[in-house]
CSV table of N, CA and C in Angstrom, one decimal:
chain,number,residue,atom,x,y,z
A,20,MET,N,64.8,-21.1,104.6
A,20,MET,CA,64.5,-20.2,103.6
A,20,MET,C,65.0,-20.7,102.3
A,21,SER,N,64.3,-20.6,101.3
A,21,SER,CA,64.7,-21.1,99.9
A,21,SER,C,65.6,-20.2,99.4
A,22,ILE,N,66.5,-20.7,98.4
A,22,ILE,CA,67.4,-19.8,97.7
A,22,ILE,C,66.8,-18.8,96.9
A,23,GLN,N,65.6,-19.1,96.3
A,23,GLN,CA,64.9,-18.2,95.5
A,23,GLN,C,64.4,-17.1,96.4
A,24,LEU,N,63.8,-17.4,97.6
A,24,LEU,CA,63.4,-16.3,98.5
A,24,LEU,C,64.5,-15.5,98.9
A,25,PHE,N,65.6,-16.1,99.2
A,25,PHE,CA,66.8,-15.3,99.6
A,25,PHE,C,67.3,-14.3,98.6
A,26,LEU,N,67.4,-14.9,97.3
A,26,LEU,CA,67.8,-13.9,96.2
A,26,LEU,C,66.7,-12.8,96.0
A,27,THR,N,65.5,-13.2,96.3
A,27,THR,CA,64.5,-12.0,96.2
A,27,THR,C,64.7,-11.0,97.2
A,28,LEU,N,65.0,-11.4,98.5
A,28,LEU,CA,65.1,-10.5,99.6
A,28,LEU,C,66.5,-9.8,99.7
A,29,LEU,N,67.5,-10.3,99.0
A,29,LEU,CA,68.9,-9.8,99.3
A,29,LEU,C,69.0,-8.4,98.9
A,30,PRO,N,68.5,-7.9,97.7
A,30,PRO,CA,68.6,-6.5,97.4
A,30,PRO,C,67.9,-5.6,98.5
A,31,ALA,N,66.9,-6.0,99.1
A,31,ALA,CA,66.3,-5.1,100.1
A,31,ALA,C,67.1,-5.2,101.5
A,32,LEU,N,67.8,-6.4,101.7
A,32,LEU,CA,68.6,-6.5,102.9
A,32,LEU,C,69.8,-5.6,102.7
A,33,CYS,N,70.4,-5.5,101.6
A,33,CYS,CA,71.6,-4.7,101.3
A,33,CYS,C,71.4,-3.3,101.1
A,34,ALA,N,70.2,-2.9,100.7
A,34,ALA,CA,70.1,-1.5,100.2
A,34,ALA,C,70.2,-0.5,101.3
A,35,ALA,N,69.9,-0.7,102.5
A,35,ALA,CA,70.0,0.3,103.6
A,35,ALA,C,71.4,0.9,103.7
A,36,ASP,N,72.5,0.1,103.5
A,36,ASP,CA,73.9,0.6,103.8
A,36,ASP,C,74.6,0.7,102.5
A,37,GLU,N,74.0,0.5,101.4
A,37,GLU,CA,74.7,0.4,100.1
A,37,GLU,C,75.3,1.9,99.8
A,38,LEU,N,74.7,3.0,100.1
A,38,LEU,CA,75.2,4.3,99.8
A,38,LEU,C,76.3,4.7,100.8
A,39,GLU,N,76.4,4.1,101.8
A,39,GLU,CA,77.4,4.5,102.8
A,39,GLU,C,78.9,4.3,102.2
A,40,SER,N,79.1,3.4,101.3
A,40,SER,CA,80.4,3.3,100.6
A,40,SER,C,80.7,4.2,99.5
A,41,TRP,N,79.7,4.8,99.0
A,41,TRP,CA,79.8,5.7,97.9
A,41,TRP,C,80.3,7.1,98.4
A,42,PRO,N,80.9,7.8,97.5
A,42,PRO,CA,81.4,9.2,97.9
A,42,PRO,C,80.2,10.1,98.3
A,43,PRO,N,80.5,11.1,99.3
A,43,PRO,CA,79.5,12.0,99.6
A,43,PRO,C,78.9,12.8,98.3
A,44,GLY,N,77.6,12.9,98.3
A,44,GLY,CA,77.1,13.7,97.2
A,44,GLY,C,76.5,12.7,96.1
A,45,VAL,N,76.8,11.4,96.1
A,45,VAL,CA,76.2,10.5,95.3
A,45,VAL,C,74.9,10.1,95.9
A,46,GLU,N,73.8,10.2,95.2
A,46,GLU,CA,72.4,9.9,95.7
A,46,GLU,C,71.6,9.1,94.8
A,47,ARG,N,70.7,8.5,95.4
A,47,ARG,CA,69.6,7.6,94.6
A,47,ARG,C,68.7,8.5,94.0
A,48,VAL,N,68.4,8.3,92.7
A,48,VAL,CA,67.4,9.2,92.0
A,48,VAL,C,66.6,8.1,91.1
A,49,THR,N,65.4,8.7,90.7
A,49,THR,CA,64.6,7.9,89.8
A,49,THR,C,64.2,8.9,88.6
A,50,PHE,N,64.1,8.2,87.5
A,50,PHE,CA,63.6,9.0,86.3
A,50,PHE,C,62.7,8.2,85.5
A,51,VAL,N,61.8,8.7,84.7
A,51,VAL,CA,60.8,7.9,83.9
A,51,VAL,C,61.5,7.6,82.6
A,52,SER,N,61.4,6.3,82.3
A,52,SER,CA,61.9,5.9,81.0
A,52,SER,C,60.8,6.1,79.9
A,53,PRO,N,61.0,6.8,78.9
A,53,PRO,CA,60.0,7.0,77.9
A,53,PRO,C,59.6,5.8,77.2
A,54,ALA,N,60.4,4.7,77.3
A,54,ALA,CA,60.2,3.5,76.5
A,54,ALA,C,58.8,2.8,77.0
A,55,ASP,N,58.6,2.9,78.3
A,55,ASP,CA,57.4,2.3,78.8
A,55,ASP,C,56.8,3.0,80.0
A,56,ASP,N,57.2,4.3,80.2
A,56,ASP,CA,56.6,5.1,81.3
A,56,ASP,C,56.9,4.5,82.7
A,57,THR,N,58.0,3.8,82.9
A,57,THR,CA,58.3,3.2,84.3
A,57,THR,C,59.4,4.0,84.9
A,58,GLU,N,59.3,4.1,86.2
A,58,GLU,CA,60.4,4.8,87.0
A,58,GLU,C,61.6,3.8,87.0
A,59,GLN,N,62.7,4.4,86.8
A,59,GLN,CA,63.9,3.7,86.7
A,59,GLN,C,65.0,4.2,87.7
A,60,PRO,N,65.6,3.4,88.6
A,60,PRO,CA,66.6,3.9,89.5
A,60,PRO,C,67.9,4.2,89.0
A,61,ALA,N,68.6,5.0,89.7
A,61,ALA,CA,70.0,5.2,89.3
A,61,ALA,C,70.8,5.9,90.4
A,62,LEU,N,72.0,6.0,90.4
A,62,LEU,CA,72.8,6.8,91.4
A,62,LEU,C,73.4,8.0,90.6
A,63,PHE,N,73.4,9.2,91.2
A,63,PHE,CA,73.7,10.4,90.6
A,63,PHE,C,74.5,11.4,91.4
A,64,PHE,N,75.5,12.0,90.7
A,64,PHE,CA,76.4,13.0,91.4
A,64,PHE,C,76.4,14.2,90.4
A,65,ALA,N,76.2,15.3,91.0
A,65,ALA,CA,76.4,16.6,90.2
A,65,ALA,C,77.3,17.5,91.1
A,66,PRO,N,78.5,18.0,90.5
A,66,PRO,CA,79.4,18.8,91.2
A,66,PRO,C,78.6,20.3,91.4
A,67,ALA,N,78.9,20.8,92.6
A,67,ALA,CA,78.5,22.2,92.7
A,67,ALA,C,79.2,23.2,91.8
A,68,GLY,N,78.5,24.2,91.5
A,68,GLY,CA,79.0,25.2,90.5
A,68,GLY,C,78.2,25.4,89.3
A,69,THR,N,78.8,26.2,88.4
A,69,THR,CA,78.0,26.7,87.3
A,69,THR,C,78.2,25.8,86.0
A,70,GLY,N,79.3,25.0,86.0
A,70,GLY,CA,79.6,24.1,84.9
A,70,GLY,C,79.8,24.8,83.5
A,71,PRO,N,79.8,24.3,82.4
A,71,PRO,CA,79.2,22.9,82.2
A,71,PRO,C,80.2,21.9,82.6
A,72,PHE,N,79.7,20.7,83.0
A,72,PHE,CA,80.4,19.6,83.5
A,72,PHE,C,80.5,18.4,82.5
A,73,PRO,N,81.5,17.7,82.5
A,73,PRO,CA,81.5,16.5,81.6
A,73,PRO,C,80.6,15.4,82.4
A,74,LEU,N,80.1,14.5,81.7
A,74,LEU,CA,79.3,13.5,82.4
A,74,LEU,C,79.8,12.0,82.0
A,75,LEU,N,80.0,11.4,83.1
A,75,LEU,CA,80.4,9.9,83.0
A,75,LEU,C,79.2,9.1,83.3
A,76,VAL,N,78.9,8.2,82.3
A,76,VAL,CA,77.8,7.3,82.6
A,76,VAL,C,78.3,5.9,82.8
A,77,GLY,N,78.3,5.5,84.1
A,77,GLY,CA,78.9,4.2,84.5
A,77,GLY,C,77.8,3.1,84.3
A,78,LEU,N,78.2,2.1,83.6
A,78,LEU,CA,77.2,0.9,83.3
A,78,LEU,C,77.7,-0.3,84.0
A,79,HIS,N,76.6,-0.9,84.8
A,79,HIS,CA,77.0,-2.1,85.7
A,79,HIS,C,77.3,-3.3,84.9
A,80,THR,N,77.9,-4.2,85.5
A,80,THR,CA,78.2,-5.5,84.9
A,80,THR,C,77.1,-6.4,84.5
A,81,TRP,N,77.3,-7.5,84.0
A,81,TRP,CA,76.2,-8.3,83.4
A,81,TRP,C,75.3,-8.9,84.5
A,82,SER,N,75.8,-9.3,85.7
A,82,SER,CA,75.0,-9.9,86.7
A,82,SER,C,74.7,-8.9,87.9
A,83,SER,N,74.9,-7.7,87.8
A,83,SER,CA,74.7,-6.8,88.8
A,83,SER,C,73.6,-5.7,88.6
A,84,ASP,N,73.7,-4.7,89.3
A,84,ASP,CA,72.6,-3.6,89.0
A,84,ASP,C,73.3,-2.3,89.5
A,85,TYR,N,72.6,-1.2,89.5
A,85,TYR,CA,73.1,0.1,89.9
A,85,TYR,C,73.7,0.3,91.1
A,86,LEU,N,73.6,-0.6,92.1
A,86,LEU,CA,74.2,-0.5,93.4
A,86,LEU,C,75.5,-1.1,93.5
A,87,GLN,N,76.0,-1.7,92.3
A,87,GLN,CA,77.2,-2.5,92.2
A,87,GLN,C,78.5,-1.6,92.8
A,88,ARG,N,79.1,-2.2,93.9
A,88,ARG,CA,80.2,-1.6,94.6
A,88,ARG,C,81.4,-1.4,93.7
A,89,SER,N,81.6,-2.2,92.7
A,89,SER,CA,82.8,-2.1,92.0
A,89,SER,C,82.8,-0.9,91.0
A,90,SER,N,81.7,-0.2,91.0
A,90,SER,CA,81.6,1.1,90.2
A,90,SER,C,81.9,2.3,91.1
A,91,ILE,N,82.1,2.1,92.4
A,91,ILE,CA,82.5,3.2,93.3
A,91,ILE,C,83.7,3.9,92.8
A,92,PRO,N,84.7,3.4,92.3
A,92,PRO,CA,85.9,4.1,91.8
A,92,PRO,C,85.5,5.1,90.6
A,93,TYR,N,84.5,4.8,89.8
A,93,TYR,CA,84.0,5.7,88.8
A,93,TYR,C,83.6,6.9,89.5
A,94,ALA,N,82.7,6.7,90.5
A,94,ALA,CA,82.2,7.9,91.3
A,94,ALA,C,83.2,8.8,91.9
A,95,ARG,N,84.1,8.1,92.6
A,95,ARG,CA,85.1,8.8,93.3
A,95,ARG,C,85.9,9.7,92.3
A,96,TRP,N,86.3,9.1,91.1
A,96,TRP,CA,87.0,9.7,90.1
A,96,TRP,C,86.3,11.0,89.7
A,97,CYS,N,85.0,10.9,89.5
A,97,CYS,CA,84.2,12.0,89.0
A,97,CYS,C,84.1,13.1,90.2
A,98,VAL,N,84.0,12.6,91.4
A,98,VAL,CA,83.9,13.7,92.5
A,98,VAL,C,85.2,14.5,92.5
A,99,GLU,N,86.3,13.8,92.5
A,99,GLU,CA,87.6,14.4,92.5
A,99,GLU,C,87.9,15.3,91.4
A,100,ARG,N,87.3,15.0,90.3
A,100,ARG,CA,87.6,15.9,89.0
A,100,ARG,C,86.5,16.8,88.7
A,101,ARG,N,85.4,16.9,89.5
A,101,ARG,CA,84.2,17.7,89.3
A,101,ARG,C,83.5,17.4,88.0
A,102,TRP,N,83.4,16.1,87.8
A,102,TRP,CA,82.6,15.6,86.6
A,102,TRP,C,81.2,15.1,87.2
A,103,ALA,N,80.2,15.2,86.4
A,103,ALA,CA,78.9,14.6,86.8
A,103,ALA,C,79.0,13.1,86.6
A,104,PHE,N,78.1,12.3,87.3
A,104,PHE,CA,78.2,10.9,87.1
A,104,PHE,C,76.8,10.4,87.2
A,105,ILE,N,76.5,9.4,86.5
A,105,ILE,CA,75.2,8.7,86.6
A,105,ILE,C,75.5,7.3,86.4
A,106,HIS,N,74.8,6.4,87.3
A,106,HIS,CA,74.9,5.0,87.2
A,106,HIS,C,73.5,4.3,87.1
A,107,PRO,N,72.9,4.2,85.8
A,107,PRO,CA,71.6,3.7,85.8
A,107,PRO,C,71.5,2.2,85.9
A,108,ASN,N,70.3,1.7,86.2
A,108,ASN,CA,70.0,0.4,86.4
A,108,ASN,C,69.8,-0.4,85.1
A,109,PHE,N,69.4,0.3,84.2
A,109,PHE,CA,69.0,-0.2,82.8
A,109,PHE,C,68.4,-1.6,82.8
A,110,ARG,N,67.4,-1.9,83.6
A,110,ARG,CA,66.6,-3.0,83.9
A,110,ARG,C,67.3,-4.1,84.7
A,111,GLY,N,68.4,-3.8,85.3
A,111,GLY,CA,69.0,-4.6,86.3
A,111,GLY,C,69.9,-5.7,85.6
A,112,PRO,N,70.2,-6.7,86.5
A,112,PRO,CA,71.0,-7.8,86.0
A,112,PRO,C,70.5,-8.5,84.7
A,113,ASN,N,71.4,-8.9,83.9
A,113,ASN,CA,70.9,-9.4,82.6
A,113,ASN,C,70.4,-10.9,82.7
A,114,ARG,N,69.3,-11.1,83.4
A,114,ARG,CA,68.7,-12.3,83.6
A,114,ARG,C,67.3,-12.3,82.9
A,115,THR,N,66.9,-11.2,82.3
A,115,THR,CA,65.6,-11.2,81.7
A,115,THR,C,65.7,-10.6,80.2
A,116,PRO,N,64.8,-10.9,79.3
A,116,PRO,CA,64.8,-10.3,78.0
A,116,PRO,C,64.8,-8.8,78.1
A,117,GLU,N,64.1,-8.2,79.1
A,117,GLU,CA,64.0,-6.8,79.1
A,117,GLU,C,65.4,-6.1,79.5
A,118,ALA,N,66.3,-6.9,80.1
A,118,ALA,CA,67.6,-6.3,80.6
A,118,ALA,C,68.7,-6.5,79.5
A,119,THR,N,68.7,-7.6,78.9
A,119,THR,CA,69.8,-8.0,78.2
A,119,THR,C,69.9,-7.4,76.8
A,120,GLY,N,70.5,-6.1,76.8
A,120,GLY,CA,70.6,-5.4,75.6
A,120,GLY,C,69.4,-5.0,74.9
A,121,SER,N,68.2,-5.0,75.6
A,121,SER,CA,67.0,-4.8,74.9
A,121,SER,C,66.8,-3.3,74.5
A,122,GLU,N,65.8,-3.0,73.8
A,122,GLU,CA,65.4,-1.6,73.4
A,122,GLU,C,65.1,-0.9,74.7
A,123,LEU,N,64.4,-1.6,75.7
A,123,LEU,CA,64.1,-0.9,76.9
A,123,LEU,C,65.4,-0.5,77.7
A,124,ALA,N,66.4,-1.4,77.7
A,124,ALA,CA,67.7,-1.0,78.4
A,124,ALA,C,68.4,0.2,77.7
A,125,VAL,N,68.4,0.1,76.3
A,125,VAL,CA,69.0,1.3,75.6
A,125,VAL,C,68.2,2.5,75.9
A,126,GLU,N,66.9,2.5,75.9
A,126,GLU,CA,66.1,3.7,76.1
A,126,GLU,C,66.3,4.2,77.5
A,127,ASP,N,66.6,3.3,78.6
A,127,ASP,CA,66.8,3.6,80.0
A,127,ASP,C,68.1,4.4,80.1
A,128,ILE,N,69.2,3.9,79.4
A,128,ILE,CA,70.5,4.6,79.4
A,128,ILE,C,70.3,6.0,78.8
A,129,LEU,N,69.6,6.1,77.7
A,129,LEU,CA,69.4,7.4,77.1
A,129,LEU,C,68.6,8.4,78.0
A,130,ALA,N,67.6,7.7,78.8
A,130,ALA,CA,66.8,8.5,79.7
A,130,ALA,C,67.6,9.0,80.8
A,131,ALA,N,68.6,8.1,81.3
A,131,ALA,CA,69.4,8.6,82.4
A,131,ALA,C,70.3,9.8,81.9
A,132,VAL,N,70.8,9.8,80.8
A,132,VAL,CA,71.5,10.8,80.4
A,132,VAL,C,70.7,12.2,80.2
A,133,ASP,N,69.5,12.0,79.7
A,133,ASP,CA,68.6,13.1,79.8
A,133,ASP,C,68.3,13.6,81.2
A,134,PHE,N,68.1,12.7,82.1
A,134,PHE,CA,67.9,13.2,83.5
A,134,PHE,C,69.1,13.9,83.9
A,135,ALA,N,70.3,13.5,83.7
A,135,ALA,CA,71.5,14.2,84.2
A,135,ALA,C,71.5,15.5,83.5
A,136,ARG,N,71.2,15.6,82.3
A,136,ARG,CA,71.3,17.0,81.5
A,136,ARG,C,70.2,17.9,82.0
A,137,ARG,N,69.0,17.4,82.5
A,137,ARG,CA,68.0,18.2,83.1
A,137,ARG,C,68.4,18.7,84.5
A,138,SER,N,69.2,17.8,85.2
A,138,SER,CA,69.6,18.1,86.6
A,138,SER,C,70.8,18.9,86.9
A,139,ALA,N,71.6,19.0,85.9
A,139,ALA,CA,72.9,19.7,86.1
A,139,ALA,C,73.3,20.2,84.8
A,140,PRO,N,74.2,21.2,84.8
A,140,PRO,CA,74.7,21.8,83.5
A,140,PRO,C,75.8,20.9,82.9
A,141,ILE,N,75.4,20.0,82.0
A,141,ILE,CA,76.2,19.0,81.4
A,141,ILE,C,76.7,19.5,80.1
A,142,ASP,N,78.1,19.3,79.8
A,142,ASP,CA,78.6,19.7,78.4
A,142,ASP,C,78.2,18.6,77.5
A,143,ALA,N,77.3,18.8,76.6
A,143,ALA,CA,76.8,17.8,75.7
A,143,ALA,C,77.9,17.2,74.7
A,144,ARG,N,78.9,18.0,74.6
A,144,ARG,CA,80.1,17.4,73.8
A,144,ARG,C,81.0,16.5,74.6
A,145,ARG,N,80.8,16.3,75.9
A,145,ARG,CA,81.6,15.5,76.8
A,145,ARG,C,80.9,14.5,77.7
A,146,ILE,N,80.1,13.6,77.0
A,146,ILE,CA,79.4,12.6,77.7
A,146,ILE,C,80.0,11.3,77.3
A,147,TYR,N,80.3,10.5,78.3
A,147,TYR,CA,81.2,9.3,78.2
A,147,TYR,C,80.6,8.1,78.8
A,148,LEU,N,80.7,7.0,78.2
A,148,LEU,CA,80.2,5.8,78.7
A,148,LEU,C,81.4,4.9,79.3
A,149,VAL,N,81.3,4.2,80.3
A,149,VAL,CA,82.3,3.3,80.8
A,149,VAL,C,81.6,2.1,81.4
A,150,GLY,N,82.2,1.0,81.2
A,150,GLY,CA,81.7,-0.2,81.9
A,150,GLY,C,82.6,-1.5,81.5
A,151,THR,N,82.5,-2.4,82.4
A,151,THR,CA,83.3,-3.7,82.1
A,151,THR,C,82.3,-4.7,82.0
A,152,SER,N,82.7,-5.9,81.4
A,152,SER,CA,81.9,-7.0,81.2
A,152,SER,C,80.5,-6.7,80.6
A,153,GLY,N,79.4,-6.9,81.2
A,153,GLY,CA,78.0,-6.5,80.7
A,153,GLY,C,77.9,-5.0,80.4
A,154,GLY,N,78.7,-4.1,81.3
A,154,GLY,CA,78.7,-2.8,81.1
A,154,GLY,C,79.4,-2.3,79.8
A,155,GLY,N,80.5,-3.1,79.5
A,155,GLY,CA,81.1,-2.7,78.2
A,155,GLY,C,80.3,-3.2,77.0
A,156,HIS,N,79.5,-4.3,77.2
A,156,HIS,CA,78.5,-4.8,76.2
A,156,HIS,C,77.6,-3.7,75.9
A,157,ALA,N,77.0,-3.2,77.0
A,157,ALA,CA,75.9,-2.1,77.0
A,157,ALA,C,76.6,-0.8,76.2
A,158,ALA,N,77.8,-0.5,76.6
A,158,ALA,CA,78.5,0.6,76.0
A,158,ALA,C,78.6,0.4,74.4
A,159,LEU,N,78.9,-0.7,74.1
A,159,LEU,CA,79.0,-1.0,72.6
A,159,LEU,C,77.7,-0.9,71.9
A,160,LEU,N,76.7,-1.4,72.7
A,160,LEU,CA,75.3,-1.3,72.0
A,160,LEU,C,74.9,0.2,71.9
A,161,MET,N,75.3,1.1,72.7
A,161,MET,CA,74.9,2.4,72.7
A,161,MET,C,75.7,3.0,71.5
């Protein structure tokens, strides 16, 4: 198997058990990005109850995507404190012009926040971004 084929198949091979490591209640969702009307994936958690809840937007690192396991502590922190959490893909790893701080990526992050606000009672004054490496870069762009 070529390295290119392996890298193409790797996300599908890993996807089946990726959510097993995440806290209960974190689920895969999709939303439409108004930038180009494409469906974009994310992980999402909303606490039970009436809210309003703060929202933490976790942004993946430069070479990873929304299934990045190093973001699990963000989700656990949110579950423990009854915060909403969304972890958007924003065009995936920064290997393409569409992903690397593009207008599309920015619009995807904004659309992820809109999805969370439509899906749970979010406190609009308490929406926070967090990320390291490429996630920190994306947070600064926002």
